[in-house]
PDB file of C-alpha atoms in Angstrom:
ATOM      1  CA  UNK A  12     109.902  98.373 107.948  1.00  0.00           C
ATOM      2  CA  UNK A  13     111.889  96.517 105.333  1.00  0.00           C
ATOM      3  CA  UNK A  14     113.072  93.080 105.078  1.00  0.00           C
ATOM      4  CA  UNK A  15     115.857  91.659 103.132  1.00  0.00           C
ATOM      5  CA  UNK A  16     115.222  88.756 100.833  1.00  0.00           C
ATOM      6  CA  UNK A  17     118.244  86.808 100.281  1.00  0.00           C
ATOM      7  CA  UNK A  18     118.414  85.254  96.557  1.00  0.00           C
ATOM      8  CA  UNK A  19     117.837  81.720  96.134  1.00  0.00           C
ATOM      9  CA  UNK A  20     115.664  78.920  94.352  1.00  0.00           C
ATOM     10  CA  UNK A  21     112.205  78.200  94.652  1.00  0.00           C
ATOM     11  CA  UNK A  22     109.304  76.018  92.706  1.00  0.00           C
ATOM     12  CA  UNK A  23     107.138  78.577  91.100  1.00  0.00           C
ATOM     13  CA  UNK A  24     103.267  77.542  90.336  1.00  0.00           C
ATOM     14  CA  UNK A  25     101.161  75.225  91.488  1.00  0.00           C
ATOM     15  CA  UNK A  26     101.564  71.109  91.250  1.00  0.00           C
ATOM     16  CA  UNK A  27      98.764  69.318  89.437  1.00  0.00           C
ATOM     17  CA  UNK A  28      97.401  67.734  92.394  1.00  0.00           C
ATOM     18  CA  UNK A  29      96.917  71.200  94.273  1.00  0.00           C
ATOM     19  CA  UNK A  30      93.040  71.536  95.003  1.00  0.00           C
ATOM     20  CA  UNK A  31      91.229  74.211  93.158  1.00  0.00           C
ATOM     21  CA  UNK A  32      94.055  75.389  91.342  1.00  0.00           C
ATOM     22  CA  UNK A  33      93.769  77.259  87.920  1.00  0.00           C
ATOM     23  CA  UNK A  34      95.677  75.933  84.742  1.00  0.00           C
ATOM     24  CA  UNK A  35      97.555  79.009  84.150  1.00  0.00           C
ATOM     25  CA  UNK A  36      99.347  78.123  87.542  1.00  0.00           C
ATOM     26  CA  UNK A  37     101.426  75.590  85.754  1.00  0.00           C
ATOM     27  CA  UNK A  38     103.449  73.832  84.872  1.00  0.00           C
ATOM     28  CA  UNK A  39     105.408  74.085  88.105  1.00  0.00           C
ATOM     29  CA  UNK A  40     108.864  75.100  87.451  1.00  0.00           C
ATOM     30  CA  UNK A  41     112.022  76.020  89.101  1.00  0.00           C
ATOM     31  CA  UNK A  42     113.093  79.686  89.386  1.00  0.00           C
ATOM     32  CA  UNK A  43     116.361  81.132  90.292  1.00  0.00           C
ATOM     33  CA  UNK A  44     116.299  84.941  91.772  1.00  0.00           C
ATOM     34  CA  UNK A  45     120.260  85.743  91.209  1.00  0.00           C
ATOM     35  CA  UNK A  46     119.781  89.246  93.578  1.00  0.00           C
ATOM     36  CA  UNK A  47     118.204  89.778  96.872  1.00  0.00           C
ATOM     37  CA  UNK A  48     115.888  92.393  97.253  1.00  0.00           C
ATOM     38  CA  UNK A  49     114.023  94.616  99.909  1.00  0.00           C
ATOM     39  CA  UNK A  50     110.272  94.292 100.599  1.00  0.00           C
ATOM     40  CA  UNK A  51     108.208  95.928 102.756  1.00  0.00           C
ATOM     41  CA  UNK A  52     106.980  93.887 106.131  1.00  0.00           C
ATOM     42  CA  UNK A  53     103.350  94.756 105.643  1.00  0.00           C
ATOM     43  CA  UNK A  54     101.002  96.360 102.947  1.00  0.00           C
ATOM     44  CA  UNK A  55     101.023 100.298 102.860  1.00  0.00           C
ATOM     45  CA  UNK A  56      99.001 101.518 105.679  1.00  0.00           C
ATOM     46  CA  UNK A  57      96.493 104.455 105.356  1.00  0.00           C
ATOM     47  CA  UNK A  58      98.712 106.508 107.710  1.00  0.00           C
ATOM     48  CA  UNK A  59     101.791 106.063 105.491  1.00  0.00           C
ATOM     49  CA  UNK A  60      99.803 107.060 102.177  1.00  0.00           C
ATOM     50  CA  UNK A  61      98.720 110.082 103.656  1.00  0.00           C
ATOM     51  CA  UNK A  62     101.971 110.999 105.227  1.00  0.00           C
ATOM     52  CA  UNK A  63     103.506 110.719 101.640  1.00  0.00           C
ATOM     53  CA  UNK A  64     100.492 111.495  99.479  1.00  0.00           C
ATOM     54  CA  UNK A  65      98.936 114.249 101.509  1.00  0.00           C
ATOM     55  CA  UNK A  66      95.096 114.072 101.439  1.00  0.00           C
ATOM     56  CA  UNK A  67      95.214 111.656  98.501  1.00  0.00           C
ATOM     57  CA  UNK A  68      93.841 108.742 100.433  1.00  0.00           C
ATOM     58  CA  UNK A  69      91.552 106.601  98.184  1.00  0.00           C
ATOM     59  CA  UNK A  70      90.427 104.353 101.114  1.00  0.00           C
ATOM     60  CA  UNK A  71      86.974 102.585 101.603  1.00  0.00           C
ATOM     61  CA  UNK A  72      87.248 101.762 105.174  1.00  0.00           C
ATOM     62  CA  UNK A  73      88.091 104.532 107.372  1.00  0.00           C
ATOM     63  CA  UNK A  74      87.666 103.380 110.918  1.00  0.00           C
ATOM     64  CA  UNK A  75      91.753 102.770 111.495  1.00  0.00           C
ATOM     65  CA  UNK A  76      94.687 104.047 109.679  1.00  0.00           C
ATOM     66  CA  UNK A  77      96.636 101.118 110.210  1.00  0.00           C
ATOM     67  CA  UNK A  78      94.453  99.407 107.889  1.00  0.00           C
ATOM     68  CA  UNK A  79      96.155  98.973 104.696  1.00  0.00           C
ATOM     69  CA  UNK A  80      95.027 101.632 101.688  1.00  0.00           C
ATOM     70  CA  UNK A  81      93.109 100.048  99.379  1.00  0.00           C
ATOM     71  CA  UNK A  82      91.168 101.066  96.167  1.00  0.00           C
ATOM     72  CA  UNK A  83      94.751 101.984  94.766  1.00  0.00           C
ATOM     73  CA  UNK A  84      95.339 101.705  91.106  1.00  0.00           C
ATOM     74  CA  UNK A  85      98.517 100.431  89.660  1.00  0.00           C
ATOM     75  CA  UNK A  86      99.577 103.832  88.366  1.00  0.00           C
ATOM     76  CA  UNK A  87      98.602 105.057  92.039  1.00  0.00           C
ATOM     77  CA  UNK A  88     101.003 102.884  93.595  1.00  0.00           C
ATOM     78  CA  UNK A  89     103.643 103.887  91.172  1.00  0.00           C
ATOM     79  CA  UNK A  90     102.789 107.312  92.097  1.00  0.00           C
ATOM     80  CA  UNK A  91     103.404 106.695  95.518  1.00  0.00           C
ATOM     81  CA  UNK A  92     106.839 105.020  94.946  1.00  0.00           C
ATOM     82  CA  UNK A  93     107.869 107.831  92.872  1.00  0.00           C
ATOM     83  CA  UNK A  94     107.236 110.536  95.656  1.00  0.00           C
ATOM     84  CA  UNK A  95     109.267 108.263  98.171  1.00  0.00           C
ATOM     85  CA  UNK A  96     112.077 108.182  95.653  1.00  0.00           C
ATOM     86  CA  UNK A  97     112.412 111.758  95.294  1.00  0.00           C
ATOM     87  CA  UNK A  98     112.617 112.214  99.299  1.00  0.00           C
ATOM     88  CA  UNK A  99     115.717 109.452  99.502  1.00  0.00           C
ATOM     89  CA  UNK A 100     118.200 110.601  97.053  1.00  0.00           C
ATOM     90  CA  UNK A 101     120.157 107.419  95.897  1.00  0.00           C
ATOM     91  CA  UNK A 102     117.140 105.127  96.957  1.00  0.00           C
ATOM     92  CA  UNK A 103     114.589 103.526  94.070  1.00  0.00           C
ATOM     93  CA  UNK A 104     111.510 101.922  95.818  1.00  0.00           C
ATOM     94  CA  UNK A 105     109.620  99.698  93.244  1.00  0.00           C
ATOM     95  CA  UNK A 106     107.000  96.946  93.195  1.00  0.00           C
ATOM     96  CA  UNK A 107     108.319  93.535  93.198  1.00  0.00           C
ATOM     97  CA  UNK A 108     108.091  91.032  89.991  1.00  0.00           C
ATOM     98  CA  UNK A 109     105.470  88.476  90.166  1.00  0.00           C
ATOM     99  CA  UNK A 110     108.622  85.938  90.780  1.00  0.00           C
ATOM    100  CA  UNK A 111     109.662  87.938  93.656  1.00  0.00           C
ATOM    101  CA  UNK A 112     106.206  88.110  95.078  1.00  0.00           C
ATOM    102  CA  UNK A 113     105.886  84.385  95.007  1.00  0.00           C
ATOM    103  CA  UNK A 114     109.093  83.543  96.248  1.00  0.00           C
ATOM    104  CA  UNK A 115     108.644  85.921  99.275  1.00  0.00           C
ATOM    105  CA  UNK A 116     105.318  84.764 100.108  1.00  0.00           C
ATOM    106  CA  UNK A 117     106.648  81.185 100.337  1.00  0.00           C
ATOM    107  CA  UNK A 118     109.118  81.774 102.738  1.00  0.00           C
ATOM    108  CA  UNK A 119     110.896  78.295 101.788  1.00  0.00           C
ATOM    109  CA  UNK A 120     107.527  76.625 102.026  1.00  0.00           C
ATOM    110  CA  UNK A 121     106.150  74.697  98.859  1.00  0.00           C
ATOM    111  CA  UNK A 122     102.404  74.147 100.227  1.00  0.00           C
ATOM    112  CA  UNK A 123      99.147  76.078  99.111  1.00  0.00           C
ATOM    113  CA  UNK A 124      99.997  78.443 102.027  1.00  0.00           C
ATOM    114  CA  UNK A 125     102.959  79.565 103.581  1.00  0.00           C
ATOM    115  CA  UNK A 126     101.683  78.235 106.804  1.00  0.00           C
ATOM    116  CA  UNK A 127     100.520  74.484 105.568  1.00  0.00           C
ATOM    117  CA  UNK A 128      98.264  72.805 103.376  1.00  0.00           C
ATOM    118  CA  UNK A 129      95.093  74.996 104.366  1.00  0.00           C
ATOM    119  CA  UNK A 130      94.494  78.264 106.208  1.00  0.00           C
ATOM    120  CA  UNK A 131      92.055  79.447 108.697  1.00  0.00           C
ATOM    121  CA  UNK A 132      90.104  82.961 109.610  1.00  0.00           C
ATOM    122  CA  UNK A 133      92.541  82.936 112.649  1.00  0.00           C
ATOM    123  CA  UNK A 134      95.548  83.253 110.056  1.00  0.00           C
ATOM    124  CA  UNK A 135      94.267  85.455 107.421  1.00  0.00           C
ATOM    125  CA  UNK A 136      91.429  87.890 106.520  1.00  0.00           C
ATOM    126  CA  UNK A 137      89.158  86.392 104.022  1.00  0.00           C
ATOM    127  CA  UNK A 138      85.574  85.345 103.619  1.00  0.00           C
ATOM    128  CA  UNK A 139      85.648  82.512 106.101  1.00  0.00           C
ATOM    129  CA  UNK A 140      82.214  81.032 104.541  1.00  0.00           C
ATOM    130  CA  UNK A 141      84.368  79.692 101.894  1.00  0.00           C
ATOM    131  CA  UNK A 142      87.096  77.871 103.636  1.00  0.00           C
ATOM    132  CA  UNK A 143      89.974  75.887 101.449  1.00  0.00           C
ATOM    133  CA  UNK A 144      89.616  72.092 100.608  1.00  0.00           C
ATOM    134  CA  UNK A 145      87.227  70.886 103.081  1.00  0.00           C
ATOM    135  CA  UNK A 146      88.516  73.116 105.788  1.00  0.00           C
ATOM    136  CA  UNK A 147      86.288  74.655 108.628  1.00  0.00           C
ATOM    137  CA  UNK A 148      84.262  77.726 108.146  1.00  0.00           C
ATOM    138  CA  UNK A 149      85.202  81.006 110.033  1.00  0.00           C
ATOM    139  CA  UNK A 150      84.558  84.625 110.345  1.00  0.00           C
ATOM    140  CA  UNK A 151      83.990  86.793 107.835  1.00  0.00           C
ATOM    141  CA  UNK A 152      84.838  90.591 108.913  1.00  0.00           C
ATOM    142  CA  UNK A 153      83.569  92.177 105.400  1.00  0.00           C
ATOM    143  CA  UNK A 154      86.655  94.699 105.511  1.00  0.00           C
ATOM    144  CA  UNK A 155      90.329  95.217 106.099  1.00  0.00           C
ATOM    145  CA  UNK A 156      91.901  94.640 109.266  1.00  0.00           C
ATOM    146  CA  UNK A 157      95.016  96.482 110.664  1.00  0.00           C
ATOM    147  CA  UNK A 158      98.268  95.396 109.515  1.00  0.00           C
ATOM    148  CA  UNK A 159     100.061  92.911 111.748  1.00  0.00           C
ATOM    149  CA  UNK A 160      96.825  91.378 112.988  1.00  0.00           C
ATOM    150  CA  UNK A 161      97.801  87.693 111.811  1.00  0.00           C
ATOM    151  CA  UNK A 162     101.262  86.501 112.373  1.00  0.00           C
ATOM    152  CA  UNK A 163     104.330  86.622 109.831  1.00  0.00           C
ATOM    153  CA  UNK A 164     105.621  84.087 107.685  1.00  0.00           C
ATOM    154  CA  UNK A 165     108.781  82.624 108.036  1.00  0.00           C
ATOM    155  CA  UNK A 166     110.846  85.611 106.543  1.00  0.00           C
ATOM    156  CA  UNK A 167     108.977  88.337 108.732  1.00  0.00           C
ATOM    157  CA  UNK A 168     106.404  89.458 106.227  1.00  0.00           C
ATOM    158  CA  UNK A 169     102.928  89.799 107.569  1.00  0.00           C
ATOM    159  CA  UNK A 170      99.531  89.218 105.590  1.00  0.00           C
ATOM    160  CA  UNK A 171     100.933  87.668 102.431  1.00  0.00           C
ATOM    161  CA  UNK A 172      97.516  85.904 102.280  1.00  0.00           C
ATOM    162  CA  UNK A 173      94.625  87.662 102.338  1.00  0.00           C
ATOM    163  CA  UNK A 174      93.484  91.267 103.468  1.00  0.00           C
ATOM    164  CA  UNK A 175      94.259  93.119 100.278  1.00  0.00           C
ATOM    165  CA  UNK A 176      95.337  92.399  96.813  1.00  0.00           C
ATOM    166  CA  UNK A 177      99.150  93.136  96.048  1.00  0.00           C
ATOM    167  CA  UNK A 178     100.335  94.697  92.724  1.00  0.00           C
ATOM    168  CA  UNK A 179     103.545  93.445  91.165  1.00  0.00           C
ATOM    169  CA  UNK A 180     105.570  95.219  88.720  1.00  0.00           C
ATOM    170  CA  UNK A 181     105.056  93.026  85.742  1.00  0.00           C
ATOM    171  CA  UNK A 182     102.361  91.429  83.578  1.00  0.00           C
ATOM    172  CA  UNK A 183     101.130  87.775  83.724  1.00  0.00           C
ATOM    173  CA  UNK A 184     104.013  85.625  81.492  1.00  0.00           C
ATOM    174  CA  UNK A 185     103.051  82.055  80.252  1.00  0.00           C
ATOM    175  CA  UNK A 186     104.593  79.295  82.169  1.00  0.00           C
ATOM    176  CA  UNK A 187     106.188  76.477  80.051  1.00  0.00           C
ATOM    177  CA  UNK A 188     107.695  74.185  82.827  1.00  0.00           C
ATOM    178  CA  UNK A 189     111.342  75.380  81.766  1.00  0.00           C
ATOM    179  CA  UNK A 190     113.922  76.423  84.762  1.00  0.00           C
ATOM    180  CA  UNK A 191     113.909  80.240  84.800  1.00  0.00           C
ATOM    181  CA  UNK A 192     116.158  82.888  85.970  1.00  0.00           C
ATOM    182  CA  UNK A 193     114.975  86.120  87.141  1.00  0.00           C
ATOM    183  CA  UNK A 194     111.857  85.965  84.935  1.00  0.00           C
ATOM    184  CA  UNK A 195     109.615  88.892  84.371  1.00  0.00           C
ATOM    185  CA  UNK A 196     106.442  89.025  82.474  1.00  0.00           C
ATOM    186  CA  UNK A 197     105.511  91.854  79.855  1.00  0.00           C
ATOM    187  CA  UNK A 198     105.849  95.613  80.991  1.00  0.00           C
ATOM    188  CA  UNK A 199     104.466  97.700  78.207  1.00  0.00           C
ATOM    189  CA  UNK A 200     102.262 100.281  79.249  1.00  0.00           C
ATOM    190  CA  UNK A 201      98.762  98.699  78.138  1.00  0.00           C
ATOM    191  CA  UNK A 202      99.647  95.192  79.883  1.00  0.00           C
ATOM    192  CA  UNK A 203      97.630  94.396  82.735  1.00  0.00           C
ATOM    193  CA  UNK A 204      99.543  93.953  85.947  1.00  0.00           C
ATOM    194  CA  UNK A 205      99.719  90.730  88.332  1.00  0.00           C
ATOM    195  CA  UNK A 206      97.935  91.120  91.661  1.00  0.00           C
ATOM    196  CA  UNK A 207      98.787  88.662  94.332  1.00  0.00           C
ATOM    197  CA  UNK A 208      97.770  87.288  97.661  1.00  0.00           C
ATOM    198  CA  UNK A 209      93.878  87.660  97.773  1.00  0.00           C
ATOM    199  CA  UNK A 210      92.136  89.784  99.775  1.00  0.00           C
ATOM    200  CA  UNK A 211      89.194  90.331 102.743  1.00  0.00           C
ATOM    201  CA  UNK A 212      86.401  89.816 100.071  1.00  0.00           C
ATOM    202  CA  UNK A 213      87.551  86.338  98.618  1.00  0.00           C
ATOM    203  CA  UNK A 214      87.237  82.796  99.256  1.00  0.00           C
ATOM    204  CA  UNK A 215      90.217  80.963 100.322  1.00  0.00           C
ATOM    205  CA  UNK A 216      91.524  79.427  97.159  1.00  0.00           C
ATOM    206  CA  UNK A 217      92.292  82.866  95.711  1.00  0.00           C
ATOM    207  CA  UNK A 218      94.625  83.316  98.725  1.00  0.00           C
ATOM    208  CA  UNK A 219      97.057  80.426  97.532  1.00  0.00           C
ATOM    209  CA  UNK A 220     100.744  81.147  96.983  1.00  0.00           C
ATOM    210  CA  UNK A 221     100.414  80.334  93.348  1.00  0.00           C
ATOM    211  CA  UNK A 222      96.833  82.035  92.444  1.00  0.00           C
ATOM    212  CA  UNK A 223      97.725  84.665  89.974  1.00  0.00           C
ATOM    213  CA  UNK A 224      95.125  87.684  89.186  1.00  0.00           C
ATOM    214  CA  UNK A 225      95.580  90.594  87.128  1.00  0.00           C
ATOM    215  CA  UNK A 226      93.972  93.986  86.498  1.00  0.00           C
ATOM    216  CA  UNK A 227      94.611  97.184  84.144  1.00  0.00           C
ATOM    217  CA  UNK A 228      96.805  99.585  85.831  1.00  0.00           C
ATOM    218  CA  UNK A 229      93.970 102.212  86.313  1.00  0.00           C
ATOM    219  CA  UNK A 230      91.505 100.019  88.030  1.00  0.00           C
ATOM    220  CA  UNK A 231      90.774 100.531  91.764  1.00  0.00           C
ATOM    221  CA  UNK A 232      88.977  97.554  92.714  1.00  0.00           C
ATOM    222  CA  UNK A 233      86.533  97.826  95.804  1.00  0.00           C
ATOM    223  CA  UNK A 234      87.747  94.543  97.081  1.00  0.00           C
ATOM    224  CA  UNK A 235      91.207  95.285  96.448  1.00  0.00           C
TER     225      UNK A 235
END
């Protein structure tokens, strides 16, 4: 299921006083997105990947096909999206830009997580041994869980924090603090692409809305 994300403005990046932030998350700046876009309300499940790609399911955790597909490179994701586009004439499926992803993840919030100033193991799948900024320790499942296990954000999007990293269309652009309209990072073939949201394998700080990671297009990370 896809959700329509209305155009709008938001603060991108983290403020200087946000706990456990990285320098490249700032300066925080205003971003305006002038066009709305569709975004799937969950990560791609193993069942959907298999239905589209046949037997090419690069999964590690095989206990439930409702789990998100993982060990998927950026190029794998593009091949999947191209195959969907070929089956639906007049429609083009694509990854969100980094700015679009953060806008959708925040869903109108300006706190470290779309759920507030902290996050618990009852709200996301991550390594609960490493909570955020003095929070309580929680469960560590050591694997992915089925999509829609946790409550969605205010815009109906599930697991934007934790479970699996999510690829973006573009690479990391440097922030300069200036207002931006529809910003995109570099997209030449050699550029690493942004991954967002954190995963089951990570400590809570990497799940923050502003946290920026990246990977080479061909990498299939085991903690993805």
